[in-house]
Coordinates of C-alpha atoms and ligand atoms in Angstrom, one line a residue:
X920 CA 69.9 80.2 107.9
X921 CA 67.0 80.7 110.3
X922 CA 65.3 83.4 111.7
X923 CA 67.4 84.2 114.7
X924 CA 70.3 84.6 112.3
X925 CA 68.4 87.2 110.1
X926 CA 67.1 89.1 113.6
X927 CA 71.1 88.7 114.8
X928 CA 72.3 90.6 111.3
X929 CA 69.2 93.0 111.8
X930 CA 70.0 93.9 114.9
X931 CA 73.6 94.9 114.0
X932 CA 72.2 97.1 110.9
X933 CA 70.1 98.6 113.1
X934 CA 72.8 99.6 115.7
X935 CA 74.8 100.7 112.6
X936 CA 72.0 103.2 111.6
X937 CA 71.3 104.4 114.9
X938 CA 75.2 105.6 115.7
X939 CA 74.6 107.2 112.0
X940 CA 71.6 108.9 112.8
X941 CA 73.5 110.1 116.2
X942 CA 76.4 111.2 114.6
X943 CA 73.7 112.5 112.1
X944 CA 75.1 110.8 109.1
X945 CA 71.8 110.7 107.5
X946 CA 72.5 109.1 104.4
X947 CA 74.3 106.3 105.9
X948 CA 71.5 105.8 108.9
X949 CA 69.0 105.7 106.0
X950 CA 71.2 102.7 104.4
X951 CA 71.3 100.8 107.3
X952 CA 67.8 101.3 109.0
X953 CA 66.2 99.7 105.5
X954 CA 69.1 97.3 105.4
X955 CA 67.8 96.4 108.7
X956 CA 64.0 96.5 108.2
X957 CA 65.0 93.9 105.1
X958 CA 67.0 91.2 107.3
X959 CA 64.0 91.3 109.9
X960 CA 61.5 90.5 107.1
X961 CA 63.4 88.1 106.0
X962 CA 64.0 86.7 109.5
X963 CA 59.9 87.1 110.0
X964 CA 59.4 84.9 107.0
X965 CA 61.0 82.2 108.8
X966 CA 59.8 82.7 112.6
X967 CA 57.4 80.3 113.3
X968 CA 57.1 81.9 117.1
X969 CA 53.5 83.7 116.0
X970 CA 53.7 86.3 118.9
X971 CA 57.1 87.1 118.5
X972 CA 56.1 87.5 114.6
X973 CA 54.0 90.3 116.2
X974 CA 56.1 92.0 118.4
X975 CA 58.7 92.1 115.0
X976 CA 56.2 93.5 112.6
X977 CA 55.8 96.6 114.8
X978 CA 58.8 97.3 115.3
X979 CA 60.1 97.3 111.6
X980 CA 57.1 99.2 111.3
X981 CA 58.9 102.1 113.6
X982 CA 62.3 101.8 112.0
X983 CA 60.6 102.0 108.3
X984 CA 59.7 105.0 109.5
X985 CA 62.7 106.2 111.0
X986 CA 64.5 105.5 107.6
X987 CA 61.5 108.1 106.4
X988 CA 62.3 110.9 108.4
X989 CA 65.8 110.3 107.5
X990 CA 65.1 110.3 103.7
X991 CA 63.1 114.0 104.4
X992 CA 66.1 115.4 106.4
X993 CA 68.5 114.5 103.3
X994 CA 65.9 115.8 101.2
X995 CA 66.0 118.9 102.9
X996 CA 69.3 119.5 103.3
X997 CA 69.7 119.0 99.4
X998 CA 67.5 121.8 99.0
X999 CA 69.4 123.9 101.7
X1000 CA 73.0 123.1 99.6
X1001 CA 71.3 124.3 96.2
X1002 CA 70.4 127.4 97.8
X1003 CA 73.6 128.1 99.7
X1004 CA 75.9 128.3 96.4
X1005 CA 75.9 131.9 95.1
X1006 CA 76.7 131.6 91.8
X1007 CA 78.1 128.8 89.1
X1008 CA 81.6 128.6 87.9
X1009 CA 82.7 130.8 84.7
X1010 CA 86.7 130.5 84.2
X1011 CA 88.4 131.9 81.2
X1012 CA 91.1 130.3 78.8
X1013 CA 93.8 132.4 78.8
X1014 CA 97.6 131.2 77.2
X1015 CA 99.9 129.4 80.1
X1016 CA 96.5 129.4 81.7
X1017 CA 95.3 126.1 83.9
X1018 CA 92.1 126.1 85.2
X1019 CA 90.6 123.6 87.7
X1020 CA 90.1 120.1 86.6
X1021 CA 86.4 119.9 86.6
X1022 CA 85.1 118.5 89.7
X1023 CA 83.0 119.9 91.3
X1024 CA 84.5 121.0 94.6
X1025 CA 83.3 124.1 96.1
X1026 CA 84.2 125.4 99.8
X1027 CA 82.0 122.7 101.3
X1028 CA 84.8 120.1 100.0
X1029 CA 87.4 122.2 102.0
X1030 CA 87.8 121.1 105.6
X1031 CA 88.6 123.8 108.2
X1032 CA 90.4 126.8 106.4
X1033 CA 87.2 128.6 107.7
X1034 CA 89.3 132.0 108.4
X1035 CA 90.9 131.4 105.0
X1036 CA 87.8 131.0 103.5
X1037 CA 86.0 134.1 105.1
X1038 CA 88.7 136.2 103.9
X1039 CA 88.2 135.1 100.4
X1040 CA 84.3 136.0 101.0
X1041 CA 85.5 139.1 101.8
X1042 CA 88.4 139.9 99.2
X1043 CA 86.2 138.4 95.6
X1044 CA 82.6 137.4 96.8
X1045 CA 81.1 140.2 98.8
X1046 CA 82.4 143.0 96.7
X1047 CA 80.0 141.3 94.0
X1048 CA 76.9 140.3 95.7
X1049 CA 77.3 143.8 98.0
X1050 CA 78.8 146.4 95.8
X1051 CA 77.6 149.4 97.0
X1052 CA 79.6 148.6 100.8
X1053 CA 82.9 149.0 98.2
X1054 CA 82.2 152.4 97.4
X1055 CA 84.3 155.5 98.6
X1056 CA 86.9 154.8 100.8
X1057 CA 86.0 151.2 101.6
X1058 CA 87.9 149.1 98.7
X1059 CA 88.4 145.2 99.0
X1060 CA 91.5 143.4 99.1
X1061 CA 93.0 143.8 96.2
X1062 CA 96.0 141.0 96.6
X1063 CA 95.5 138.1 99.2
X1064 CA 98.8 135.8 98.9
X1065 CA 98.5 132.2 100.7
X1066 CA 101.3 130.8 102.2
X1067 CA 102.0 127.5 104.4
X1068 CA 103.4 124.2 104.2
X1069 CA 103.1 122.0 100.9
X1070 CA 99.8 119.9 100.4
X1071 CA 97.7 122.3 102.6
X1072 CA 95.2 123.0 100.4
X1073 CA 96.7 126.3 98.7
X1074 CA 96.0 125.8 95.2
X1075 CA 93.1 123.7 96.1
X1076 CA 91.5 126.6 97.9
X1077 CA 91.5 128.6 94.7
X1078 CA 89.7 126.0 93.0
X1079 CA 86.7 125.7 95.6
X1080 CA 86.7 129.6 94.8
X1081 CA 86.4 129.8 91.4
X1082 CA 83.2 127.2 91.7
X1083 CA 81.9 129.7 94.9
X1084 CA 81.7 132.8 92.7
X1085 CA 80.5 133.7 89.3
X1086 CA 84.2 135.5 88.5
X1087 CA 86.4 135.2 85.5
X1088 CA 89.5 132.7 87.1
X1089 CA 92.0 132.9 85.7
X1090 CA 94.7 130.5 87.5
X1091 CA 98.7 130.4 86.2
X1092 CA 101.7 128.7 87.5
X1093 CA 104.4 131.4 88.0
X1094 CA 107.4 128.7 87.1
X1095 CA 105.3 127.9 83.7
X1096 CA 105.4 131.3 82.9
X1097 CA 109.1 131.9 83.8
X1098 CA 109.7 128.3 81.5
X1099 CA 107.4 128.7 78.6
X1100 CA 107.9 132.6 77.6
X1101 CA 111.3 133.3 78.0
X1102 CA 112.4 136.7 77.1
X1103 CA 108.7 137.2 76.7
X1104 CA 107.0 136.5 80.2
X1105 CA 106.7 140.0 80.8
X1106 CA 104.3 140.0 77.9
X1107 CA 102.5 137.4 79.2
X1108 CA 101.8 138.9 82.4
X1109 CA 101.0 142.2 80.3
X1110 CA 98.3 140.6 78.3
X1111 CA 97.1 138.4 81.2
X1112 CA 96.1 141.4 83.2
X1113 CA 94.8 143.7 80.3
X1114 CA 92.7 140.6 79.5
X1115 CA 91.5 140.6 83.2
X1116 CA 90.8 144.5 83.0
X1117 CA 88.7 144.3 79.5
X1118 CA 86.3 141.8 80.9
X1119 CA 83.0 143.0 82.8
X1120 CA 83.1 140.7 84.9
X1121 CA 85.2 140.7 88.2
X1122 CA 88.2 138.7 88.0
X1123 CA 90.4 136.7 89.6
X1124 CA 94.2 136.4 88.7
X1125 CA 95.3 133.3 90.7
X1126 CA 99.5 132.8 90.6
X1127 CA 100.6 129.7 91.9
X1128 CA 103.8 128.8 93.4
X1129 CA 104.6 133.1 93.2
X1130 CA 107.7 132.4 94.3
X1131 CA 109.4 132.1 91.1
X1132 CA 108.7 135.0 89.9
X1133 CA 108.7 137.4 92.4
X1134 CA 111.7 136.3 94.5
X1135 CA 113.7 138.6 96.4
X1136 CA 115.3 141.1 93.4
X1137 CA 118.2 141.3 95.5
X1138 CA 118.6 137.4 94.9
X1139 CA 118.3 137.4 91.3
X1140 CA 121.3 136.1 89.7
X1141 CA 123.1 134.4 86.4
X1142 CA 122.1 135.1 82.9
X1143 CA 118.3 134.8 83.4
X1144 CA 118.3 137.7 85.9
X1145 CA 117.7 140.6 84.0
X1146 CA 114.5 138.8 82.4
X1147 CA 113.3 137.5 85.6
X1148 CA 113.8 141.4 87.1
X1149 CA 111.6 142.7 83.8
X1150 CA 109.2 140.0 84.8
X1151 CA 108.5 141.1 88.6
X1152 CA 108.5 144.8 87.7
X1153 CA 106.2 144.4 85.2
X1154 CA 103.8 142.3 88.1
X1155 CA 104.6 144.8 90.3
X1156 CA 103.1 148.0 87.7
X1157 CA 100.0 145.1 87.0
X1158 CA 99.0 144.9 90.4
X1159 CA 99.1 148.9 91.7
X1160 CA 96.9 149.2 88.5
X1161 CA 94.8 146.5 90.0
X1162 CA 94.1 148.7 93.1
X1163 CA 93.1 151.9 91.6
X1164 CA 91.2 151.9 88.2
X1165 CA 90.2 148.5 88.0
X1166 CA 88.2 147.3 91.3
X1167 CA 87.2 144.6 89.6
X1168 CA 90.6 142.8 90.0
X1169 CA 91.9 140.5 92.8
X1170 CA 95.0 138.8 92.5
X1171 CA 95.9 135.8 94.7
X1172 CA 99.0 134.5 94.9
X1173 CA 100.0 131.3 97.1
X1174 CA 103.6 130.1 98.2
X1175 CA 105.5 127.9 100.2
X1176 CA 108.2 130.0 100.2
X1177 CA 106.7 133.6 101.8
X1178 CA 110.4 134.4 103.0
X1179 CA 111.5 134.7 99.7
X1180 CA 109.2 136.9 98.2
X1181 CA 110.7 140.5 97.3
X1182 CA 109.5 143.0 99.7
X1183 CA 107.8 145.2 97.0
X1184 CA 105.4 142.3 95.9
X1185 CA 104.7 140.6 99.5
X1186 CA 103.6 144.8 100.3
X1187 CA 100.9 144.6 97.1
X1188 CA 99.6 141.1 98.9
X1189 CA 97.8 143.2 101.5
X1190 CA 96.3 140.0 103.3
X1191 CA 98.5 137.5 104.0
X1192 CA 97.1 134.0 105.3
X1193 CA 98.7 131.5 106.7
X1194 CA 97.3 128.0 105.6
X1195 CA 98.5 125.5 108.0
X1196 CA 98.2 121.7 108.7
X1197 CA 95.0 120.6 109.5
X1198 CA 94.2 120.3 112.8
X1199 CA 92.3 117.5 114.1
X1200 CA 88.8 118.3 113.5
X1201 CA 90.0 119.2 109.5
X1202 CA 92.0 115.9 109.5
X1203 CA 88.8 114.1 110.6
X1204 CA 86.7 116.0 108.1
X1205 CA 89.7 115.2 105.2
X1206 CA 88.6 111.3 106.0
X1207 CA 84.8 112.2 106.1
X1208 CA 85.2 113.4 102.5
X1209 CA 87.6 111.4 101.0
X1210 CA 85.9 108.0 102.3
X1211 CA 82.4 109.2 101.8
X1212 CA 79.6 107.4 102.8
X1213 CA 79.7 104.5 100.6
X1214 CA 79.2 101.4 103.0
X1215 CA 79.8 99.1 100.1
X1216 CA 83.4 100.4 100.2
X1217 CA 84.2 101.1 104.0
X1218 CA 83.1 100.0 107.4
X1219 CA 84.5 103.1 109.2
X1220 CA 82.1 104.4 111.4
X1221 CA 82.3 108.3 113.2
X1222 CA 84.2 106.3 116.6
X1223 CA 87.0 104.8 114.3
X1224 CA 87.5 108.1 112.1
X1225 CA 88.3 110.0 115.4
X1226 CA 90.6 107.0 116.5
X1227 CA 92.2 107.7 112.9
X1228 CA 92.2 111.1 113.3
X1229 CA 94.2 111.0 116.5
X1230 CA 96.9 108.8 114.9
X1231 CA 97.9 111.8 112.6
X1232 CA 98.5 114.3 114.0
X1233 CA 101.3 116.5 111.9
X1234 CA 99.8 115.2 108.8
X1235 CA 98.8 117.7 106.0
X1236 CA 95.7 117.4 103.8
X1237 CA 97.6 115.9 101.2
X1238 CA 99.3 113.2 103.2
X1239 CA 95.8 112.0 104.7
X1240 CA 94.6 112.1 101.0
X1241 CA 97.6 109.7 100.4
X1242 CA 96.7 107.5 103.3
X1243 CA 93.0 107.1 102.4
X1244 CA 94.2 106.1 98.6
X1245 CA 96.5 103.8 100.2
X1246 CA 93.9 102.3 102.5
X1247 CA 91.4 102.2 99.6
X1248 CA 93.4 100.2 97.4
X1249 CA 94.8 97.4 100.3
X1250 CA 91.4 95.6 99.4
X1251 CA 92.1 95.5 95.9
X1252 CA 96.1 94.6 96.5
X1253 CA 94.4 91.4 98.7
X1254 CA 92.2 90.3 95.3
X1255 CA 95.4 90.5 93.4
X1256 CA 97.6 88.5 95.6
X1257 CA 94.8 85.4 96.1
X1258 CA 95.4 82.4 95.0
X1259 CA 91.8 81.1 96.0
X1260 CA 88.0 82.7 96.0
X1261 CA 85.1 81.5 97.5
X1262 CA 81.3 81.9 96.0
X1263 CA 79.0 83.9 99.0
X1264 CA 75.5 85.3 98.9
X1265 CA 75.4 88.9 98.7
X1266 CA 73.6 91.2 101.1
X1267 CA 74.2 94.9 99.8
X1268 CA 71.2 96.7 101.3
X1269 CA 68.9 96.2 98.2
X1270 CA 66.8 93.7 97.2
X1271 CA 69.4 91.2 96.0
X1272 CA 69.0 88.6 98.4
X1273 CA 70.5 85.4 95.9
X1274 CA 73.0 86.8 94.2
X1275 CA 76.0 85.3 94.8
X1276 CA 79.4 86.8 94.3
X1277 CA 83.3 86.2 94.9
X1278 CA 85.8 87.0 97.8
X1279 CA 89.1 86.3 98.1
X1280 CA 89.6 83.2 101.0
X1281 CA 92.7 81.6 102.3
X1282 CA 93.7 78.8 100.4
X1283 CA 93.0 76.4 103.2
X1284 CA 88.8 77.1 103.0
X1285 CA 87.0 74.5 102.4
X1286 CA 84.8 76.7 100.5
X1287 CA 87.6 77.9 98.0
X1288 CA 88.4 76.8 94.5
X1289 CA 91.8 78.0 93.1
X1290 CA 91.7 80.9 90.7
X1291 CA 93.4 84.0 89.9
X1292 CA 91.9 87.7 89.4
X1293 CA 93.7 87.8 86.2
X1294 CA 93.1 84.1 84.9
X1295 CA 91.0 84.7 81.5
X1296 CA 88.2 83.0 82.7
X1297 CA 87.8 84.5 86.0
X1298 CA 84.5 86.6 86.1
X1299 CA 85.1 89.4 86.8
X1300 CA 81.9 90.9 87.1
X1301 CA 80.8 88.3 90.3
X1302 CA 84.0 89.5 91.9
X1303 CA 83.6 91.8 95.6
X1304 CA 86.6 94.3 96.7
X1305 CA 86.5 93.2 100.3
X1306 CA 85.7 96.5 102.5
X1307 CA 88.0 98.8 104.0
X1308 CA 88.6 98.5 107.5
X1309 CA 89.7 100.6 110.7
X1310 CA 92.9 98.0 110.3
X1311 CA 93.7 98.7 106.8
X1312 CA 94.1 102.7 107.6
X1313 CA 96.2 102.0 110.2
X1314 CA 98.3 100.0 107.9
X1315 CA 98.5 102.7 106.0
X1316 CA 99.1 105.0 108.3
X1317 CA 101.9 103.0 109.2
X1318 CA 103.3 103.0 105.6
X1319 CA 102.7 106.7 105.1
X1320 CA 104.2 109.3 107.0
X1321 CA 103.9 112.8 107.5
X1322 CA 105.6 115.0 104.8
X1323 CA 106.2 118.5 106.2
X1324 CA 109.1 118.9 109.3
X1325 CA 108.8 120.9 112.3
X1326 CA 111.4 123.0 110.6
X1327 CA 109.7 123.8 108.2
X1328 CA 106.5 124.5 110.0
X1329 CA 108.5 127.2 112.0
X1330 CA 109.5 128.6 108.9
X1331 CA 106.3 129.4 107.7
X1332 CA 105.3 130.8 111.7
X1333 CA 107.8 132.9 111.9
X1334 CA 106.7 134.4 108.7
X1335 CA 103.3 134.8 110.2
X1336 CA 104.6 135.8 113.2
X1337 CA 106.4 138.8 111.0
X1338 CA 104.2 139.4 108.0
X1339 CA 100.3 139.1 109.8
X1340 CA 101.1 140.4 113.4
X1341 CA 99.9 136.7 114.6
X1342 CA 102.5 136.6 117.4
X1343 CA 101.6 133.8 119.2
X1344 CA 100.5 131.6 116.4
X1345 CA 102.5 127.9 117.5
X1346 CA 100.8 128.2 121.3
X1347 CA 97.6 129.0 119.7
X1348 CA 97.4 126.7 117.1
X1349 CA 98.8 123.8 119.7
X1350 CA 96.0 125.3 122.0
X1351 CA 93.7 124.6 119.0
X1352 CA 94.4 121.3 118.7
X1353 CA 94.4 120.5 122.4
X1354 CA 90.8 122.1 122.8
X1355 CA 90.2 119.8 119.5
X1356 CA 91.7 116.8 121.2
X1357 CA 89.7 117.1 123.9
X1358 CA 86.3 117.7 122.5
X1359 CA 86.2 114.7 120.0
X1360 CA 87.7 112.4 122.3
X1361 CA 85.5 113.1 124.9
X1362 CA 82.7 112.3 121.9
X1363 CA 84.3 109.3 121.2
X1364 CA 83.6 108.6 125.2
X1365 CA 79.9 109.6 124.7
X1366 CA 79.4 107.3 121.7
X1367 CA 81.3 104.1 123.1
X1368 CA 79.0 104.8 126.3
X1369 CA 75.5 105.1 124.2
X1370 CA 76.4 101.9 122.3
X1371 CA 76.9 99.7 125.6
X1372 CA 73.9 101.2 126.7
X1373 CA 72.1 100.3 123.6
X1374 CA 73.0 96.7 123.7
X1375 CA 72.3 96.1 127.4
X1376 CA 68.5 97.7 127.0
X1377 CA 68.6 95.7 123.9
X1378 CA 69.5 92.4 125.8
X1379 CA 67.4 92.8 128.3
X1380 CA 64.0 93.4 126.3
X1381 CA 64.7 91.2 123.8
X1382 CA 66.5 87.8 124.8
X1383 CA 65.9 86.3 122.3
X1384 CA 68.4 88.4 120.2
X1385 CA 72.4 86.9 120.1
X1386 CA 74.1 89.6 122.0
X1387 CA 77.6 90.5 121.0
X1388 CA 79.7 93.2 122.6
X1389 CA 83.3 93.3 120.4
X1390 CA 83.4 96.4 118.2
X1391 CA 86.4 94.8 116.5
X1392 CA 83.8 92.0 115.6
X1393 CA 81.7 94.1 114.2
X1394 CA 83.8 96.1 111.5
X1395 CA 84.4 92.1 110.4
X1396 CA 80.7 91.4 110.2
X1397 CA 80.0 94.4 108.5
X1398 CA 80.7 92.8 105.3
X1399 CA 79.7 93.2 101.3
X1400 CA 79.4 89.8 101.4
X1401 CA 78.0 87.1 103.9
X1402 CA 79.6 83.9 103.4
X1403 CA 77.8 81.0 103.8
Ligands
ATP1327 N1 91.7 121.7 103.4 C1 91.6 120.6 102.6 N2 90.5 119.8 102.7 C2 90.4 118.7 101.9 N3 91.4 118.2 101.1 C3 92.5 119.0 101.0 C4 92.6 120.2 101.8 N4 93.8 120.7 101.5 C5 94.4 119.9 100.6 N5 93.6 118.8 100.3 C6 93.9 117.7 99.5 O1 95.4 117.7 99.2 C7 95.7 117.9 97.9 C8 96.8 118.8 97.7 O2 96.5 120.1 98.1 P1 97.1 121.4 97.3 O3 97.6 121.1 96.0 O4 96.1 122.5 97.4 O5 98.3 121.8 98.3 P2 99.2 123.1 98.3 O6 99.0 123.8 99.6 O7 98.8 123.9 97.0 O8 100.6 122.5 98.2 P3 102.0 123.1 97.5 O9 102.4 124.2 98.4 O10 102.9 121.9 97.4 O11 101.5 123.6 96.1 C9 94.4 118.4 97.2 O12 94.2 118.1 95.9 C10 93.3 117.8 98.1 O13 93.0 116.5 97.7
MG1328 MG1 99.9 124.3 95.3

């Protein structure tokens, strides 16, 4: 290859980085500014055009120190993060207790939820860090109870809160209760919050799906009723306990069944918060986080994400969780299925120029040799997952659709409507995602317009440089692996 090849690949790193530094993706502009700085030296080496050679060193010279400015901002915003987080996690074991799974996800990892989040500042985190505004008449929440469609982040919200705040949480499912201690659930509940009210340290009783055991009393029937009754009175006494001796208490239940819980239990969840679908600023945030900012693994830039974003609208958080998975595994599907790889050099942003690897290829390449991913002899350790492209979420996209009905959204308003005194909540959640709609399309507009504008002041002060204006052309250049 010669040098106007390496200043072609350059070029494209270097638009790359600069929509990231834009979109102020620092970590990935960082990536692709050195990425770029390395295929201009490379292309340098090889320019015998001296005064070209010139005007090149200079400016990798300016973009080496771009990517430095870059490396200080993520530096300082690692700093900032430290900082931000109150307190470290401390959970207790408890029996028919399950505590998070050990990731770390605090409410960073949450997209939107912010007036969920607030009020959980408000209900366990505040009272700690500000104890003396709790004192006299002013008392926190002492049961918050989150209700909403499946897969909106319920349970997973009382994760990011037990890694927020230094608390006890303590986290049960109400149907493992009801299933494991039969006869004896009330005990469990008994113990669980005597347990809770020994410790000096605030707690938080977290009862999943609370449904099943505080359904309407009314509704109870059949031979487990009278158990199920002693269960829910027993919660009941637990929780007015919670409010007046024991401050230190805040029980948080979350349902997808509000409708259904007995009136005496939904009045001791004094907050009620509805957690809906995401709207489309979350949904674009749920594909920032699950696809990261891994370049090796994606070429998804900010533009395609909102593109994505818009296709899903009626999606919850767990259904775009499903889509990414499916998108991210498409590539690997595509190394199962060949029948034929072909060796290429590998350019991964370091200083592997040489390398060489293997990528699937059609069996018609001249390039290919027939082998198989699960042959004995096929090494593995050359192979490379092709990337995931904007075409390979749509796919998915396609495959997997959205979970939750309009019924049952409805549902849940009208609960809101009822139980929070949120009386307009459809218009002003479709309002919501209008305004939303609106604002990252029309930065969608912005960024298509600075990148044409990029590559015609490109063009016309450096001719030398291949233009090329097909964005569809460039998710396919921006490759692991460059064949040759
Ligand atoms: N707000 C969010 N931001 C990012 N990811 C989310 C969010 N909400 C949910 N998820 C993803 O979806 C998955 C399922 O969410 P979760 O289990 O909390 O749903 P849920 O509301 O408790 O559903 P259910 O009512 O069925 O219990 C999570 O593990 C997480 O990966
Ligand atoms: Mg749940």
């Amino acid at each position: 290859m010669d040098s106007e090849e390496f200043y072609r690949r350059g070029k494209k790193s270097l638009e790359r980085a600069i929509t990231a530094d834009e979109n102020k993706d620092y970590p990935l502009a960082k990536e692709f500014y050195e990425r770029a700085c390395e295929e201009y030296l490379i292309g340098l080496r090889r320019d015998a055009n001296k005064p070209r050679q010139a005007q090149m060193v200079e400016r990798v010279k300016n973009y080496l120190s771009r990517a430095e400015t870059v490396k200080g901002i993520i530096a300082e915003k690692r700093k900032g993060n430290g900082r931000k987080k109150l307190m470290g996690p401390t959970r207790s074991k408890s029996s028919s207790v399950e505590i998070g799974d050990g990731e770390e996800r605090g409410f960073d990892k949450i997209a939107g939820l912010e007036h969920v989040k607030q009020s959980m500042r408000e209900a366990v985190i505040l009272p700690m860090v500000q104890p003396q505004l709790f004192k006299g008449k002013r008392v926190p929440w002492k049961g918050v109870l989150l209700f909403g469609p499946p897969g909106t982040g319920k349970t997973y919200m009382a994760q990011a809160l037990s890694e927020e705040a230094e608390v006890n949480f303590v986290s049960i499912s109400a149907s493992d209760i009801v299933s494991k201690w039969q006869g004896e659930s009330e005990k469990a509940v008994k113990s669980l919050f005597e347990e809770a009210k020994k410790s000096k340290k605030p707690t938080v009783i977290f009862i999943d799906e609370v449904d099943s055991i505080g359904g309407s009393r009314d509704k109870k029937t059949g031979s487990n009723a009278e158990a199920s009754r002693r269960l829910l009175t027993e919660l009941l006494k637990q929780m007015d306990g919670v409010g007046s001796v024991d401050r230190g208490i805040t029980v948080i239940g979350a349902t997808n069944h509000a409708e259904d819980i007995d009136s005496a239990l939904r009045r001791r969840f004094e907050k009620r918060l509805y957690v809906p679908l995401p709207g489309m600023k979350s949904r674009l945030k749920i594909f920032e986080l699950n696809f990261g900012t891994d370049t090796m693994l994606h070429s998804l830039t900010k533009s395609d994400l909102i593109r994505l974003t818009k296709m899903t609208k009626g999606y919850s958080a767990s259904d775009l969780t499903n889509v990414v998975n499916e998108a991210l595994m498409m590539p690997v599907r595509l190394c199962h299925k060949a029948s034929h790889f072909k060796e290429v050099h590998v350019n991964n942003g370091g200083s592997f120029w040489g390398t060489t690897g293997l990528v699937p290829c059609a069996s018609n390449d001249p390039n290919g040799k027939p082998m198989k991913m699960f042959d004995r002899d096929f090494p593995a350790e050359k192979l490379l997952v092709p990337k995931v492209t904007f075409a390979h979420v749509k796919r998915a996209i396609a495959k997997i659709r959205p979970s939750v009905s309009d019924t049952e959204i409805r549902r849940h308003e009208k609960f809101a409507e009822k139980f929070c005194g949120d009386q307009n909540i459809t218009s002003r959640l479709r309002n919501e995602e209008e305004a939303e709609e609106k604002e990252l399309l029309e930065e969608l507009n912005r960024a298509k317009e600075s990148s044409m504008m990029r590559r015609m002041s490109s063009m016309f002060s450096n001719p030398f440089l291949v233009f090329t204006n097909s964005s569809e052309a460039e998710h396919e250049h921006n490759r692991t692996a460059v064949p040759q």
